[in-house]
C-alpha cells in the first residue's frame, strides 16, 4: 500500500513510517522539520520503499501529486508541545488549521477514495471535569483568550474540517484523539514531560515537577499508538468516527517523577516549580486526562501491550546510550 505521512519526521510519524516499511508498504514522508528531525528518519533511507521531502504543508508544491499516489494518508503535520504553542500561537493556528484544510482540499480534488487519518488530540476535552473522557463527551473551553487553548481550538477545527470534507466531498476519514504519547525519538525540548524527566534523572539534576505534581496523565507507548492507528485505518466501521487512542492507566506527575528516579537509580530529587515560572502567567494546566478506550477496543480489538514501566525502561536505556555517544 502507498502511504503518505505528513509530519512524518516527528516522533509519532517516524515510528509509524518504520512500522509500515516493515510491513512492506511504500512510505512517503513530508515534514518541514520544525519539530521533526533528520535523526528520526535517518535509518529509513536504506529502505528503497521510503521517500522523503522537506517541505512546509502550507506551501508544498508536491502535495497533489503525492495525495494522488497514496491509498492512505496519516495527517500528523502540526505544531505541538506546550512551549511551542505559547511561543508562537500564530504559527500554530496557521499550520494546524490551514495546513489541514489544504490537505483535505487536495484529497477532495484528486483522490477522494484515499483513507485519511487525522490526528486530533485529547486537549479538545479541555476543562471537562469528568474523570474519564469518552468520545461523545462535551468539549469545554473557557473564554478569555488564554493562548494555551490555541492548540485545542486548532485540533477541534481539524475535526470539523474532516467532517465537512467527508460530508461534502465524500472523503473517508478517521479522527483520532491522541492522548499523551511517549516513546523512542520523543524529545523534551518542546515541553513533553517524560523525556524531560528522563534526561534530568540520568544526569542527576533536579526533576522539574510543575505545580504540586498532583495532576494526572495517561501515557501510551508510541509502539502501541501506531498499531492502533493502523487498525483503525483498516477498519471500515471506523470510517467517519472520532476515536480516543491511548492507554487508560492513570498516574500523577509526582508518581511519574518518583518512578523515573527509582527505575533509573537516579540521585535526582524532585523540585516543584510554579506554573508561572514554568510557562508564564497565561497558563492553566489540565488536572487530569484519562481516555475511555472502549470504542477503540470495540472497533479494532486493540489493547495496549507496553506497560509504563517497560516503556520507561526502554527510554532510560536509549537516553543513556545517547548520552554516552555524545
Ligand atoms: N510537566 C512537568 N514538568 C515538566 C514538563 C511537564 O511537571 O518538565 C507537567 C505538565 O505541567 C503537565 C504534565 O507534566 O501537567 C504533562 O505535560 P506534557 O507537556 O508532557 O503534556 P500535556 O500537558 O499536553 O498533557
Short mmCIF file of C-alpha atoms and ligand atoms in Angstrom, two decimals:
data_model
loop_
_atom_site.label_atom_id
_atom_site.label_comp_id
_atom_site.label_asym_id
_atom_site.label_seq_id
_atom_site.Cartn_x
_atom_site.Cartn_y
_atom_site.Cartn_z
CA UNK A 1 0.00 0.00 0.00
CA UNK A 2 1.17 3.57 -0.68
CA UNK A 3 1.21 5.66 2.47
CA UNK A 4 1.71 9.41 2.82
CA UNK A 5 2.62 10.68 6.29
CA UNK A 6 2.54 14.44 6.78
CA UNK A 7 4.68 15.45 9.73
CA UNK A 8 6.32 12.07 9.39
CA UNK A 9 9.69 13.07 10.81
CA UNK A 10 8.13 13.82 14.18
CA UNK A 11 8.29 11.16 16.83
CA UNK A 12 4.94 9.52 16.12
CA UNK A 13 5.36 9.83 12.35
CA UNK A 14 8.82 8.29 12.21
CA UNK A 15 7.72 5.31 14.29
CA UNK A 16 4.69 4.93 12.03
CA UNK A 17 6.86 5.12 8.91
CA UNK A 18 9.22 2.43 10.21
CA UNK A 19 6.28 0.20 11.11
CA UNK A 20 4.70 0.44 7.64
CA UNK A 21 8.02 -0.09 5.85
CA UNK A 22 8.46 -3.21 7.96
CA UNK A 23 5.04 -4.40 6.77
CA UNK A 24 6.16 -3.98 3.15
CA UNK A 25 4.31 -0.74 2.38
CA UNK A 26 5.71 2.22 0.43
CA UNK A 27 6.00 5.32 2.57
CA UNK A 28 6.38 8.97 1.62
CA UNK A 29 7.13 11.40 4.44
CA UNK A 30 6.80 15.16 4.19
CA UNK A 31 7.95 17.32 7.08
CA UNK A 32 9.20 20.89 7.47
CA UNK A 33 11.47 19.81 10.34
CA UNK A 34 10.01 22.37 12.73
CA UNK A 35 9.72 19.73 15.43
CA UNK A 36 10.64 16.68 13.36
CA UNK A 37 14.28 15.82 12.78
CA UNK A 38 16.58 14.16 10.27
CA UNK A 39 17.89 11.89 13.02
CA UNK A 40 14.40 10.38 13.43
CA UNK A 41 14.26 9.18 9.83
CA UNK A 42 17.98 8.61 9.14
CA UNK A 43 17.70 4.82 9.36
CA UNK A 44 14.71 4.69 6.96
CA UNK A 45 16.61 5.87 3.86
CA UNK A 46 18.25 2.47 3.34
CA UNK A 47 14.79 1.10 2.50
CA UNK A 48 14.04 1.65 -1.23
CA UNK A 49 10.33 1.97 -0.41
CA UNK A 50 10.95 5.09 1.66
CA UNK A 51 10.84 8.62 0.25
CA UNK A 52 11.15 11.95 1.99
CA UNK A 53 10.71 15.59 1.12
CA UNK A 54 11.42 18.53 3.38
CA UNK A 55 8.57 20.97 2.83
CA UNK A 56 6.01 23.00 4.69
CA UNK A 57 2.48 21.64 4.47
CA UNK A 58 1.19 25.17 3.79
CA UNK A 59 3.39 25.59 0.71
CA UNK A 60 4.41 22.13 -0.53
CA UNK A 61 4.03 22.02 -4.30
CA UNK A 62 4.19 18.21 -4.40
CA UNK A 63 1.05 17.79 -2.28
CA UNK A 64 -1.45 16.93 -5.03
CA UNK A 65 0.91 14.51 -6.76
CA UNK A 66 1.57 12.59 -3.54
CA UNK A 67 -2.07 12.62 -2.48
CA UNK A 68 -2.95 11.09 -5.86
CA UNK A 69 -0.33 8.38 -5.29
CA UNK A 70 -1.44 7.50 -1.75
CA UNK A 71 -4.05 4.96 -0.69
CA UNK A 72 -3.75 6.05 2.91
CA UNK A 73 -2.79 9.43 4.39
CA UNK A 74 -1.85 9.97 8.00
CA UNK A 75 -2.16 13.70 8.52
CA UNK A 76 0.08 14.40 11.50
CA UNK A 77 1.69 17.68 10.40
CA UNK A 78 1.04 20.17 13.18
CA UNK A 79 2.82 22.33 15.67
CA UNK A 80 2.68 20.56 19.03
CA UNK A 81 4.11 20.97 22.51
CA UNK A 82 3.02 23.49 25.11
CA UNK A 83 6.22 25.52 24.85
CA UNK A 84 5.93 25.85 21.07
CA UNK A 85 2.26 26.79 21.32
CA UNK A 86 2.92 29.56 23.83
CA UNK A 87 5.95 30.79 21.85
CA UNK A 88 4.13 31.34 18.57
CA UNK A 89 0.36 30.85 18.62
CA UNK A 90 0.05 32.48 15.17
CA UNK A 91 2.13 29.74 13.58
CA UNK A 92 0.07 27.12 15.41
CA UNK A 93 -3.21 28.49 14.05
CA UNK A 94 -1.82 28.60 10.51
CA UNK A 95 -0.11 25.22 10.36
CA UNK A 96 -2.77 23.31 12.23
CA UNK A 97 -5.88 24.72 10.55
CA UNK A 98 -4.80 25.98 7.12
CA UNK A 99 -2.44 23.02 6.70
CA UNK A 100 -5.24 20.54 7.35
CA UNK A 101 -7.62 22.40 5.07
CA UNK A 102 -5.02 22.31 2.28
CA UNK A 103 -4.57 18.55 2.68
CA UNK A 104 -8.32 17.94 2.55
CA UNK A 105 -8.74 20.17 -0.50
CA UNK A 106 -6.09 18.13 -2.30
CA UNK A 107 -7.70 14.84 -1.29
CA UNK A 108 -11.14 16.02 -2.41
CA UNK A 109 -9.73 17.26 -5.72
CA UNK A 110 -7.53 14.37 -6.81
CA UNK A 111 -8.15 11.30 -4.68
CA UNK A 112 -11.34 11.22 -2.59
CA UNK A 113 -11.03 7.44 -2.34
CA UNK A 114 -7.93 7.74 -0.13
CA UNK A 115 -8.32 6.92 3.54
CA UNK A 116 -7.35 9.90 5.73
CA UNK A 117 -6.41 9.52 9.38
CA UNK A 118 -6.49 12.91 11.06
CA UNK A 119 -4.60 13.48 14.28
CA UNK A 120 -6.74 15.29 16.81
CA UNK A 121 -5.91 15.49 20.49
CA UNK A 122 -7.17 14.82 24.00
CA UNK A 123 -6.72 18.58 24.50
CA UNK A 124 -10.11 19.05 22.84
CA UNK A 125 -11.84 17.81 26.02
CA UNK A 126 -10.44 20.96 27.65
CA UNK A 127 -11.86 21.66 31.10
CA UNK A 128 -14.46 18.91 31.05
CA UNK A 129 -14.45 17.75 34.67
CA UNK A 130 -15.26 14.09 34.00
CA UNK A 131 -12.72 11.61 35.35
CA UNK A 132 -12.54 9.63 32.12
CA UNK A 133 -13.12 11.09 28.67
CA UNK A 134 -15.20 9.33 26.06
CA UNK A 135 -15.74 10.48 22.52
CA UNK A 136 -19.29 11.74 22.97
CA UNK A 137 -18.40 13.93 25.99
CA UNK A 138 -18.69 17.69 25.75
CA UNK A 139 -15.65 19.77 24.90
CA UNK A 140 -15.32 22.60 27.44
CA UNK A 141 -13.29 25.75 26.86
CA UNK A 142 -13.13 28.94 28.86
CA UNK A 143 -13.45 32.27 27.10
CA UNK A 144 -10.89 35.00 27.62
CA UNK A 145 -8.17 34.48 25.07
CA UNK A 146 -5.77 32.31 27.01
CA UNK A 147 -3.31 31.26 24.35
CA UNK A 148 -2.77 27.81 25.80
CA UNK A 149 -6.08 26.87 24.18
CA UNK A 150 -4.94 27.73 20.67
CA UNK A 151 -3.79 24.19 20.12
CA UNK A 152 -7.05 22.63 21.30
CA UNK A 153 -9.06 25.01 19.13
CA UNK A 154 -6.98 24.10 16.07
CA UNK A 155 -7.49 20.41 16.70
CA UNK A 156 -11.23 20.85 17.12
CA UNK A 157 -11.22 22.82 13.86
CA UNK A 158 -9.41 19.92 12.20
CA UNK A 159 -12.15 17.57 13.36
CA UNK A 160 -14.81 19.79 11.81
CA UNK A 161 -12.78 20.21 8.64
CA UNK A 162 -12.63 16.43 8.40
CA UNK A 163 -16.40 16.16 8.84
CA UNK A 164 -17.03 18.92 6.32
CA UNK A 165 -14.94 17.27 3.63
CA UNK A 166 -16.46 13.90 4.44
CA UNK A 167 -19.98 15.25 4.04
CA UNK A 168 -19.41 17.49 1.02
CA UNK A 169 -16.70 15.61 -0.88
CA UNK A 170 -17.11 12.00 0.27
CA UNK A 171 -13.60 11.87 1.75
CA UNK A 172 -13.01 8.86 4.01
CA UNK A 173 -11.75 9.92 7.43
CA UNK A 174 -10.99 8.56 10.85
CA UNK A 175 -10.40 11.21 13.52
CA UNK A 176 -8.08 10.03 16.26
CA UNK A 177 -7.91 11.87 19.56
CA UNK A 178 -4.39 11.10 20.69
CA UNK A 179 -3.79 11.11 24.44
CA UNK A 180 -0.31 11.61 25.89
CA UNK A 181 2.03 9.56 23.76
CA UNK A 182 5.58 8.66 24.72
CA UNK A 183 8.34 6.59 23.21
CA UNK A 184 11.56 6.40 21.22
CA UNK A 185 12.56 9.64 19.41
CA UNK A 186 10.44 11.94 21.57
CA UNK A 187 12.40 14.93 22.85
CA UNK A 188 11.78 17.16 25.86
CA UNK A 189 12.67 20.41 24.10
CA UNK A 190 9.06 21.41 23.47
CA UNK A 191 7.82 20.62 26.96
CA UNK A 192 6.95 16.90 26.95
CA UNK A 193 7.24 15.61 30.45
CA UNK A 194 8.63 12.08 30.10
CA UNK A 195 11.75 12.82 28.02
CA UNK A 196 12.41 15.84 30.23
CA UNK A 197 12.24 13.83 33.45
CA UNK A 198 14.38 11.05 31.99
CA UNK A 199 17.08 13.44 30.78
CA UNK A 200 17.09 15.07 34.22
CA UNK A 201 17.19 11.72 36.04
CA UNK A 202 20.09 10.23 34.10
CA UNK A 203 22.15 13.37 34.61
CA UNK A 204 21.19 13.53 38.30
CA UNK A 205 19.80 17.07 38.15
CA UNK A 206 16.53 18.06 39.90
CA UNK A 207 13.32 16.73 38.37
CA UNK A 208 11.17 19.70 37.35
CA UNK A 209 7.65 18.89 38.56
CA UNK A 210 5.30 21.72 37.64
CA UNK A 211 2.71 22.76 40.22
CA UNK A 212 2.34 20.28 43.08
CA UNK A 213 2.56 17.25 40.81
CA UNK A 214 -0.96 16.09 41.65
CA UNK A 215 -2.16 16.48 38.06
CA UNK A 216 -2.56 13.13 36.32
CA UNK A 217 -1.98 11.85 32.80
CA UNK A 218 -2.30 8.52 30.98
CA UNK A 219 0.72 7.68 28.86
CA UNK A 220 0.62 5.43 25.83
CA UNK A 221 3.70 3.92 24.22
CA UNK A 222 4.01 5.09 20.62
CA UNK A 223 4.60 1.48 19.59
CA UNK A 224 1.03 0.81 20.73
CA UNK A 225 -0.30 4.03 19.23
CA UNK A 226 0.88 3.21 15.72
CA UNK A 227 -0.69 -0.24 15.85
CA UNK A 228 -3.98 1.35 16.92
CA UNK A 229 -3.79 3.86 14.05
CA UNK A 230 -3.16 1.12 11.51
CA UNK A 231 -6.02 -0.99 12.89
CA UNK A 232 -8.42 1.97 12.75
CA UNK A 233 -7.39 2.86 9.22
CA UNK A 234 -8.05 -0.73 8.17
CA UNK A 235 -11.41 -0.94 9.91
CA UNK A 236 -14.42 0.00 7.71
CA UNK A 237 -16.60 0.56 10.78
CA UNK A 238 -14.21 3.29 11.96
CA UNK A 239 -14.84 5.40 8.87
CA UNK A 240 -16.28 8.78 9.90
CA UNK A 241 -15.70 8.11 13.59
CA UNK A 242 -13.88 10.00 16.32
CA UNK A 243 -11.82 7.56 18.38
CA UNK A 244 -9.72 8.03 21.52
CA UNK A 245 -6.28 6.49 21.15
CA UNK A 246 -4.24 5.99 24.30
CA UNK A 247 -3.60 3.89 27.35
CA UNK A 248 -6.11 4.16 30.20
CA UNK A 249 -3.70 3.72 33.10
CA UNK A 250 -3.51 6.98 35.04
CA UNK A 251 -0.59 8.31 37.06
CA UNK A 252 0.15 11.59 38.86
CA UNK A 253 3.14 13.60 37.68
CA UNK A 254 4.66 13.30 41.17
CA UNK A 255 4.40 9.49 41.00
CA UNK A 256 5.81 9.54 37.46
CA UNK A 257 8.82 11.51 38.70
CA UNK A 258 9.36 9.05 41.56
CA UNK A 259 9.01 6.08 39.21
CA UNK A 260 11.61 7.51 36.81
CA UNK A 261 14.02 8.25 39.67
CA UNK A 262 13.63 4.70 41.01
CA UNK A 263 13.91 2.91 37.66
CA UNK A 264 16.95 4.91 36.56
CA UNK A 265 18.53 4.65 40.03
CA UNK A 266 18.98 8.40 39.87
CA UNK A 267 20.30 10.66 42.63
CA UNK A 268 17.96 13.45 41.50
CA UNK A 269 15.47 14.97 43.89
CA UNK A 270 12.10 16.41 42.95
CA UNK A 271 11.86 20.18 42.61
CA UNK A 272 8.36 21.70 42.41
CA UNK A 273 8.24 24.68 40.04
CA UNK A 274 5.26 27.03 39.87
CA UNK A 275 3.32 27.16 36.61
CA UNK A 276 4.13 30.82 36.45
CA UNK A 277 7.86 30.09 36.48
CA UNK A 278 7.45 27.18 34.08
CA UNK A 279 5.19 28.69 31.44
CA UNK A 280 4.44 32.30 32.37
CA UNK A 281 1.23 33.57 33.96
CA UNK A 282 -1.05 32.89 30.98
CA UNK A 283 -1.33 29.21 31.74
CA UNK A 284 -3.83 26.80 33.22
CA UNK A 285 -2.94 23.14 33.42
CA UNK A 286 -5.37 20.28 32.96
CA UNK A 287 -5.77 18.46 36.28
CA UNK A 288 -6.42 15.02 34.82
CA UNK A 289 -6.68 13.31 31.49
CA UNK A 290 -7.61 9.69 31.07
CA UNK A 291 -9.17 8.13 27.97
CA UNK A 292 -12.06 5.77 27.77
CA UNK A 293 -10.70 3.39 25.14
CA UNK A 294 -13.70 1.08 24.92
CA UNK A 295 -14.64 2.40 21.47
CA UNK A 296 -11.15 1.70 20.15
CA UNK A 297 -11.30 -1.79 21.65
CA UNK A 298 -14.77 -2.46 20.27
CA UNK A 299 -13.84 -1.36 16.75
CA UNK A 300 -10.42 -2.99 16.49
CA UNK A 301 -9.86 -5.42 19.38
CA UNK A 302 -6.84 -3.28 20.32
CA UNK A 303 -5.34 -3.29 23.81
CA UNK A 304 -2.09 -1.56 24.77
CA UNK A 305 0.78 -4.02 25.11
CA UNK A 306 3.51 -1.88 26.63
CA UNK A 307 3.31 -1.13 30.35
CA UNK A 308 4.52 2.25 31.58
CA UNK A 309 7.39 0.53 33.39
CA UNK A 310 8.52 -1.23 30.20
CA UNK A 311 8.35 1.99 28.20
CA UNK A 312 10.28 3.96 30.80
CA UNK A 313 12.97 1.26 30.94
CA UNK A 314 13.34 1.38 27.14
CA UNK A 315 13.54 5.17 27.17
CA UNK A 316 16.02 5.29 30.05
CA UNK A 317 18.30 2.85 28.19
CA UNK A 318 18.03 4.85 24.96
CA UNK A 319 18.71 8.15 26.73
CA UNK A 320 21.76 6.67 28.49
CA UNK A 321 23.12 5.30 25.20
CA UNK A 322 22.67 8.73 23.59
CA UNK A 323 24.45 10.44 26.46
CA UNK A 324 27.42 8.08 26.11
CA UNK A 325 27.62 8.68 22.34
CA UNK A 326 27.78 12.49 22.69
N1 LIG B 1 5.23 18.79 33.36
C1 LIG B 1 6.04 18.83 34.47
N2 LIG B 1 7.38 19.07 34.27
C2 LIG B 1 7.94 19.24 33.04
C3 LIG B 1 7.09 19.17 31.90
C4 LIG B 1 5.74 18.95 32.11
O1 LIG B 1 5.60 18.66 35.61
O2 LIG B 1 9.17 19.44 32.96
C5 LIG B 1 3.79 18.51 33.57
C6 LIG B 1 2.84 19.45 32.83
O3 LIG B 1 2.58 20.61 33.57
C7 LIG B 1 1.60 18.57 32.68
C8 LIG B 1 2.18 17.16 32.54
O4 LIG B 1 3.52 17.22 33.04
O5 LIG B 1 0.82 18.62 33.84
C9 LIG B 1 2.22 16.66 31.09
O6 LIG B 1 2.87 17.66 30.32
P1 LIG B 1 3.15 17.48 28.78
O7 LIG B 1 3.59 18.81 28.26
O8 LIG B 1 4.04 16.30 28.55
O9 LIG B 1 1.73 17.09 28.17
P2 LIG B 1 0.27 17.77 28.29
O10 LIG B 1 0.35 18.94 29.20
O11 LIG B 1 -0.07 18.13 26.91
O12 LIG B 1 -0.58 16.70 28.86
#
